[in-house]
Short mmCIF file of C-alpha atoms in Angstrom, two decimals:
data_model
loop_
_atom_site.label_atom_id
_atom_site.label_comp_id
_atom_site.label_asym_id
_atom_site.label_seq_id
_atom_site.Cartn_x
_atom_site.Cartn_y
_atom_site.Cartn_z
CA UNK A 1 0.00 0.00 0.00
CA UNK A 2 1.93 2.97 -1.12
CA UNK A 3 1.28 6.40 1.25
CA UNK A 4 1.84 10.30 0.27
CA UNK A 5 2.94 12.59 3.09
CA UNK A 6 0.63 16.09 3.09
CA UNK A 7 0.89 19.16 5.55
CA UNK A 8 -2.03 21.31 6.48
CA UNK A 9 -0.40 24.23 8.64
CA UNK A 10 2.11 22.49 11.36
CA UNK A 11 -0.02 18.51 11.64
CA UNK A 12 1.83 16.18 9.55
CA UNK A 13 -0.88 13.99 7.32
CA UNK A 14 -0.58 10.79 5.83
CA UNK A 15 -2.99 9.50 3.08
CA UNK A 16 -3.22 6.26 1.41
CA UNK A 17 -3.70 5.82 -2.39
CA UNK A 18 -5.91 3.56 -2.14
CA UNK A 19 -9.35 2.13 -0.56
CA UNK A 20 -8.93 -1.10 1.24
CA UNK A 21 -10.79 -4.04 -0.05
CA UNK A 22 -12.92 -4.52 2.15
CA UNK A 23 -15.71 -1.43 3.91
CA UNK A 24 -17.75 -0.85 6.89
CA UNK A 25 -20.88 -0.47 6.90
CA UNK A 26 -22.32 2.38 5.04
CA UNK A 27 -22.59 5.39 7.41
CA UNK A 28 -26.38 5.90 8.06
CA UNK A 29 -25.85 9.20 8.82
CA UNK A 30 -24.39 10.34 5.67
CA UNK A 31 -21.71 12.64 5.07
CA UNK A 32 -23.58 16.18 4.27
CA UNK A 33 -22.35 19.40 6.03
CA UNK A 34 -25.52 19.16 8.54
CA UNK A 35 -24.41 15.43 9.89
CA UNK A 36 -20.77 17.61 10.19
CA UNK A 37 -22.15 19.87 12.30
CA UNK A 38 -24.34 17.45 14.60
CA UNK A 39 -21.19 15.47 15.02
CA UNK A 40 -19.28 18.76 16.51
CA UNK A 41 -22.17 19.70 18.62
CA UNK A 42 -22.42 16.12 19.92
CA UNK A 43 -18.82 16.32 21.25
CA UNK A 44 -18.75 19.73 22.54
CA UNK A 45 -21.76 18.91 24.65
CA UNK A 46 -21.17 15.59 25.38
CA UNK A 47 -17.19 16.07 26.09
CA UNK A 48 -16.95 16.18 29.69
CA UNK A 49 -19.54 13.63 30.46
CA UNK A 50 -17.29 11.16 27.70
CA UNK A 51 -14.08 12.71 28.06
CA UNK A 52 -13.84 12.25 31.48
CA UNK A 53 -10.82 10.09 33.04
CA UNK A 54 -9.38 9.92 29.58
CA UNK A 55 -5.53 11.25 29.73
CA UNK A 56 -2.49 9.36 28.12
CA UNK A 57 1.14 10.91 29.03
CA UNK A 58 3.01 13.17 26.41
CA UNK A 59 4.50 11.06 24.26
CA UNK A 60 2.67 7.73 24.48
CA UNK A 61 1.38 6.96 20.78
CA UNK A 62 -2.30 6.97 20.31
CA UNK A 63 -4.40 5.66 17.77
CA UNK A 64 -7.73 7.20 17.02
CA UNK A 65 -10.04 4.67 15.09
CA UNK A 66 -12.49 6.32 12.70
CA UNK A 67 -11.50 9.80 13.42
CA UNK A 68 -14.62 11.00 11.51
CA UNK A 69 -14.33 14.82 11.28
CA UNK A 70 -12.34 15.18 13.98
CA UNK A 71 -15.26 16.17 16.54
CA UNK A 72 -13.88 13.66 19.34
CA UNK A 73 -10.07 14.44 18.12
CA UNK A 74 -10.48 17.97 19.21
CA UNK A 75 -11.54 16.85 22.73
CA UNK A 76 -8.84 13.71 22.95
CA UNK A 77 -6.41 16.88 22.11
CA UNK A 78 -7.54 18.77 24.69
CA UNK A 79 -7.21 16.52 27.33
CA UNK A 80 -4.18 14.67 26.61
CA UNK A 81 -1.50 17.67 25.16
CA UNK A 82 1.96 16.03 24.22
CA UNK A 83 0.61 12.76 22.60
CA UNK A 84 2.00 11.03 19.55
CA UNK A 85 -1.55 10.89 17.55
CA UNK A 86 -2.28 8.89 14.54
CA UNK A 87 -6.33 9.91 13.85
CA UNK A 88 -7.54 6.72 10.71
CA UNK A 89 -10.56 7.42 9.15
CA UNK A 90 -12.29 5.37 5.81
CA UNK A 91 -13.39 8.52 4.28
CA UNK A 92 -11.19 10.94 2.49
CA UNK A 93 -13.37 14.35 3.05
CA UNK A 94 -14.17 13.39 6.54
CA UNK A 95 -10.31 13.53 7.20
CA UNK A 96 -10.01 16.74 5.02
CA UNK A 97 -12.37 18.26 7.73
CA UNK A 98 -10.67 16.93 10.75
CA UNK A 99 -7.19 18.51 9.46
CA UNK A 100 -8.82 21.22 9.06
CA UNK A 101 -10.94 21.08 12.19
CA UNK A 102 -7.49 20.45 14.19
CA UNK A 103 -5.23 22.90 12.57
CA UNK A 104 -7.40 25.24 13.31
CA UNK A 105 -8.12 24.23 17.50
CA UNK A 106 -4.90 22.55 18.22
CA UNK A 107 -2.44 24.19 14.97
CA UNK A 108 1.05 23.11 17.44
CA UNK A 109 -0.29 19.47 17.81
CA UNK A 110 1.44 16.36 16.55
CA UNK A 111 -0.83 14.22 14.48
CA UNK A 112 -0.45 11.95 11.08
CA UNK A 113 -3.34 11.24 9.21
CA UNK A 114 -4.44 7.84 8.18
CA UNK A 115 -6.94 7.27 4.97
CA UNK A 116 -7.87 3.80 5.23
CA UNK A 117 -10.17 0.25 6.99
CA UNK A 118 -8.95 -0.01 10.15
CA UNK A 119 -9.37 -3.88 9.50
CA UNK A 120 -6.05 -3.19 7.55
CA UNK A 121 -3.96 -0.66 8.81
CA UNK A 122 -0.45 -1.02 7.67
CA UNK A 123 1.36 -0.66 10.81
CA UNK A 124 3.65 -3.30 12.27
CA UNK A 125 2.34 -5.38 15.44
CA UNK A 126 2.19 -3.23 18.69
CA UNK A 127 2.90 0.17 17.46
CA UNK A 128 0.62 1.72 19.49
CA UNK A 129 0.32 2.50 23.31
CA UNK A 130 -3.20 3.12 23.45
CA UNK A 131 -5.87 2.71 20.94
CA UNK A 132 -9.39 5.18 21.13
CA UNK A 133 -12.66 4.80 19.43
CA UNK A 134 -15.99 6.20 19.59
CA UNK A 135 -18.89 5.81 17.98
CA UNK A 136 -17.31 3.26 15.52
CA UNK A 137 -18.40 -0.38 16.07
CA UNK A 138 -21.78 0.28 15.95
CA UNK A 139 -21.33 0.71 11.85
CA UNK A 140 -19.26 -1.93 11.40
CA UNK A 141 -20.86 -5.47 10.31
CA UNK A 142 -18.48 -7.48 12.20
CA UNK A 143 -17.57 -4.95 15.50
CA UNK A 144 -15.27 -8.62 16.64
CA UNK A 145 -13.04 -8.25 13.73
CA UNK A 146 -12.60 -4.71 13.97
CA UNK A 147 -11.49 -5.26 17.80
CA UNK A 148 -9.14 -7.86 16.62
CA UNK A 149 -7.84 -5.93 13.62
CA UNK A 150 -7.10 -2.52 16.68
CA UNK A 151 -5.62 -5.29 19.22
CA UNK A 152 -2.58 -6.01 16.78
CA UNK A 153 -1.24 -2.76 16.64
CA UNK A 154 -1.54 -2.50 20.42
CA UNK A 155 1.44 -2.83 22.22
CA UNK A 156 1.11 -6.24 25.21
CA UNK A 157 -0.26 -4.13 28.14
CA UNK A 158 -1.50 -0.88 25.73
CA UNK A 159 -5.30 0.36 26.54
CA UNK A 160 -8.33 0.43 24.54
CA UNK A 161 -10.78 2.88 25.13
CA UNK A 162 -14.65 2.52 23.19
CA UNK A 163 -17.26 4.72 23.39
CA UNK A 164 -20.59 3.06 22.14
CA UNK A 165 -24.21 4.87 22.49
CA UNK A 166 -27.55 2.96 22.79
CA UNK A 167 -30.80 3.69 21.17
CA UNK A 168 -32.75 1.18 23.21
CA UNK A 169 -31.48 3.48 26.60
CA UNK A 170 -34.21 6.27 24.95
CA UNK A 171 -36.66 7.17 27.37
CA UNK A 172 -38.26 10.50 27.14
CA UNK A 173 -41.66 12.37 28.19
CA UNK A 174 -44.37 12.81 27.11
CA UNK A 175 -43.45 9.42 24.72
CA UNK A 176 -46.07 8.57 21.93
CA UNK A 177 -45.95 6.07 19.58
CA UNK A 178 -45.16 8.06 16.58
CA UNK A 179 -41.97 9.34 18.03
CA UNK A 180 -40.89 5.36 19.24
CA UNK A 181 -41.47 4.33 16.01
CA UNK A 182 -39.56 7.64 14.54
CA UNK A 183 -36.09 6.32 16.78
CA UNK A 184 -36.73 2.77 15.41
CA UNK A 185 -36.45 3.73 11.56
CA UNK A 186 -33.20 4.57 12.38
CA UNK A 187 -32.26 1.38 14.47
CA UNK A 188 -33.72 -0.44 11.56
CA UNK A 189 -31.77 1.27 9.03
CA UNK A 190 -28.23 0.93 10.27
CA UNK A 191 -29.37 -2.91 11.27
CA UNK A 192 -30.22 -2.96 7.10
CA UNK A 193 -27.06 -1.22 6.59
CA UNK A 194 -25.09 -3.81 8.56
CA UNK A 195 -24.45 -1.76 11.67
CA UNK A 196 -25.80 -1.89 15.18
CA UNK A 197 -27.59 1.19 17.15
CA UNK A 198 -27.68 -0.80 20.33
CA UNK A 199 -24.20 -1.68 20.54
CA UNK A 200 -23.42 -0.09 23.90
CA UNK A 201 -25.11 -2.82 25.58
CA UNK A 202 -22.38 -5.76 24.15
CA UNK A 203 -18.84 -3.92 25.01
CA UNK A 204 -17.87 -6.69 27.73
CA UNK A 205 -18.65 -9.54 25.46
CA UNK A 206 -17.42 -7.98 22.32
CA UNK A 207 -14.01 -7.04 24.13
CA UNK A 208 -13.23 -9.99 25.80
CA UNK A 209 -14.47 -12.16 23.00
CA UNK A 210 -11.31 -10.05 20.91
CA UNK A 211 -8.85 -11.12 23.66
CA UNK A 212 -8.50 -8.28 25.97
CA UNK A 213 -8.73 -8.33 29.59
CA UNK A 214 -9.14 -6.05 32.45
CA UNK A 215 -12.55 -5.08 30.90
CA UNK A 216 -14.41 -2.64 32.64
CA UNK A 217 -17.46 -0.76 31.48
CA UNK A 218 -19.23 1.86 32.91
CA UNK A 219 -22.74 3.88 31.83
CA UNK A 220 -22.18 7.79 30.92
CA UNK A 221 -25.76 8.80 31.39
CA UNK A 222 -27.43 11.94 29.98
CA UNK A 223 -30.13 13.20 31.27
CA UNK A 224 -31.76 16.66 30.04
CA UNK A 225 -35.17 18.79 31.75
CA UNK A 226 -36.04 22.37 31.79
CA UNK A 227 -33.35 22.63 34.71
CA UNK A 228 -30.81 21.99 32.02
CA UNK A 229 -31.37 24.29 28.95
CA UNK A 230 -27.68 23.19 27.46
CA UNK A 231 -28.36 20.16 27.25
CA UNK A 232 -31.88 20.13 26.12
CA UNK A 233 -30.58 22.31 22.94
CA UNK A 234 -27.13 20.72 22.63
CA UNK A 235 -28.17 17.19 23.24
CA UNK A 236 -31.86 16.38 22.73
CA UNK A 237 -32.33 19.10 20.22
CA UNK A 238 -28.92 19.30 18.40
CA UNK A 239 -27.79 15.63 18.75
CA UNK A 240 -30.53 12.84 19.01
CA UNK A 241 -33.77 15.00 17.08
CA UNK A 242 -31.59 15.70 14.68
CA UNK A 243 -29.73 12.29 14.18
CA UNK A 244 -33.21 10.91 13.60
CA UNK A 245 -34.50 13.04 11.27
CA UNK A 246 -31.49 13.28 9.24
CA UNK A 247 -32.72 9.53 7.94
CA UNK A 248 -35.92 10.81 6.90
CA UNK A 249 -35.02 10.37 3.13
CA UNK A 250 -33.32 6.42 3.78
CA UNK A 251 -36.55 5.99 5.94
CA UNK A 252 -39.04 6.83 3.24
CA UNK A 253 -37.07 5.11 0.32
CA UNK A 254 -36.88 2.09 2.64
CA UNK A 255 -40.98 2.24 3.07
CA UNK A 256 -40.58 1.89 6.64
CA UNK A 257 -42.75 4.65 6.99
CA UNK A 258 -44.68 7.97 4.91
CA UNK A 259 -43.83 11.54 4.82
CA UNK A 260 -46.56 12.46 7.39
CA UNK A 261 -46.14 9.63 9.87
CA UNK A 262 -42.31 10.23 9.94
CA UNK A 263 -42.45 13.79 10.26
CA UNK A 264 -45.51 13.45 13.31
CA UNK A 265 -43.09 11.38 14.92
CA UNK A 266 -39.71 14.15 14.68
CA UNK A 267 -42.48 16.68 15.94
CA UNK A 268 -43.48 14.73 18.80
CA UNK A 269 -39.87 13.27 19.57
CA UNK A 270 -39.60 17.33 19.91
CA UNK A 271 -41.97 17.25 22.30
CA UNK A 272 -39.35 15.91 25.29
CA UNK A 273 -37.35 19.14 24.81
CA UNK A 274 -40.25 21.74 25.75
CA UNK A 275 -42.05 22.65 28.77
CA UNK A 276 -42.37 19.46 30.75
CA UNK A 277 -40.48 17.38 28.53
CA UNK A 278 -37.32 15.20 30.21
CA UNK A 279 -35.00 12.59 27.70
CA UNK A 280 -32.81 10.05 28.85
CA UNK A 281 -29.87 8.51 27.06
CA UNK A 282 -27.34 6.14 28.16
CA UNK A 283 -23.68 5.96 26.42
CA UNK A 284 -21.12 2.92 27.20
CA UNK A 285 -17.44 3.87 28.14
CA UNK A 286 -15.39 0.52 28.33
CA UNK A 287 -11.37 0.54 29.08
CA UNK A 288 -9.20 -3.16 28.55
CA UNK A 289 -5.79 -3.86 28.35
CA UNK A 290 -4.19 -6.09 25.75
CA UNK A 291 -2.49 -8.83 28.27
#
C-alpha cells in the first residue's frame, strides 16, 4: 500500500492511495455538512460527560479509530496535550475536515493522518500504546473483527478505550408512539445497513471475546429537563432529534414509513425538549488492556 505525506499548517498527514478491499458499513448518517455539524455539537456537549478520566502521558502513541471529522479528536487533544496521535478514518473528506478542524483548535499538535479500513492498517504489530474509538463499532458489520484488527497494533499491556451509544437506553416524556417508532427507523436502518444502534449494551462480550482483559465498562448517562437548557438544545435538540430526522429520506425510500407519519413522529420526539419534557440517554465507556 503505497502512502503520500501532506501538511495542512504544522499537523503532519498521511494518506493512502488507495481504498482497502474490504468497507464498513455504510454510514447511516451520511456525510452532508448538517451530519458535520451534529457530530461537533455532539462532542462539545457531550465532552466532559465522555471525556472524562481519559488522559495518556506526552509522548505515548495513540491511535484514534475512525476519526470521523475530527469532533472527538479535538476533545482527545484537549485533554491529553503532548501525545504522539495517529487519527484513521475510511473517508477521504471526513479527514479533510478533521485537518482542518485540528489545525485550526490545536495548529502546534502532533498528528499523522491515516486514509484507510482499520481492518487493515499497515502498521507493524504493537505500534501503538493506546488505541481510542468512539462511535465506531456500531457501523461496522463485524464490530469482533474490527477489535481484533485494533488489538494487533496495540502494544502487550496498551489500553483500549470505546465509546458506544444505545438507542434502546431512549426514554423521554411525554413518549407517543409516533416518536418510538420515529427512533426505530433509524435502528432499523443501520441494522439494514449492517451496523448496530444498540451496541453499547455488548462492550464486555465484544471485548473480551477479541482477547482483551481487564474489561471494565461503565454507563455515561445523559439526562436533560427544563433545569438543564444546554443540554436540552445541545443534546436532545442538536444531537438525538436531529440524528433521527437526518434519515428521513433512507426511511421513506426504505418504506418503513410515509412523509406524514415520519415527520408526526420528529415533531413529537420534539416534544421531550419543551415545557415538561425530560429525555434520557445512556452511552457505554469501556477501558481493557491487551495482556
Amino acid at each position: 500500500m503505497t502512502t503520500k505525506t501532506l501538511t495542512t499548517g504544522t499537523v503532519a498527514a498521511e494518506a493512502t492511495a488507495a481504498e482497502a478491499d474490504s468497507h464498513p458499513a455504510p454510514y447511516v448518517h451520511g456525510y452532508s455538512d448538517t451530519e458535520a455539524q451534529r457530530l461537533g455539537d455532539q462532542a462539545d456537549t457531550l465532552a466532559e460527560l465522555l471525556h472524562a478520566g481519559t488522559v495518556y502521558p506526552a509522548g505515548s502513541r495513540v491511535l484514534e479509530a475512525g476519526c470521523g471529522v475530527g469532533a472527538q479528536t479535538a476533545h482527545l487533544l484537549a485533554a491529553s496535550p503532548g501525545v504522539l496521535l495517529t487519527a484513521a478514518d475510511v473517508s477521504a473528506e471526513s479527514l479533510a475536515q478533521a485537518r482542518a478542524r485540528i489545525a485550526g483548535v490545536a495548529p502546534s499538535a502532533r498528528v499523522v493522518w491515516h486514509h484507510g479500513d482499520l481492518h487493515r492498517l499497515p502498521f507493524p504489530d504493537g505500534t501503538f500504546d493506546h488505541v481510542f474509538l468512539c462511535f465506531v463499532l456500531e457501523h461496522l458489520p463485524d464490530p469482533a473483527a474490527g477489535l481484533a484488527a485494533l488489538r494487533r497494533v496495540l502494544r502487550p499491556g496498551g489500553t483500549i478505550t470505546v465509546i458506544e451509544g444505545d438507542h434502546g437506553s431512549a426514554f423521554f416524556h411525554p413518549e407517543t408512539p409516533a416518536a418510538r417508532r420515529t427512533i426505530d427507523h433509524l435502528v432499523r436502518l443501520q441494522a439494514g445497513a449492517g451496523g448496530d444502534a444498540l451496541l453499547g449494551r455488548r462492550l464486555y462480550p465484544l471485548l473480551t471475546a477479541a482477547g482483551f482483559a481487564d474489561v471494565t465498562v461503565r454507563p455515561r448517562t445523559v439526562y436533560a429537563d427544563g433545569g438543564r437548557p444546554a443540554l436540552v438544545d445541545g443534546f436532545t435538540l442538536r444531537t438525538f432529534v436531529a440524528m433521527v430526522e437526518a434519515v428521513r429520506a433512507e426511511a421513506l425510500a426504505a418504506g418503513l414509513t410515509t412523509p406524514e407519519a415520519f415527520d408526526r413522529g420528529i415533531a413529537e420526539l420534539r416534544r421531550a425538549a419543551g415545557p415538561g419534557g425530560t429525555f434520557h440517554y445512556t452511552f457505554f465507556k469501556a477501558v481493557a488492556v491487551n495482556p
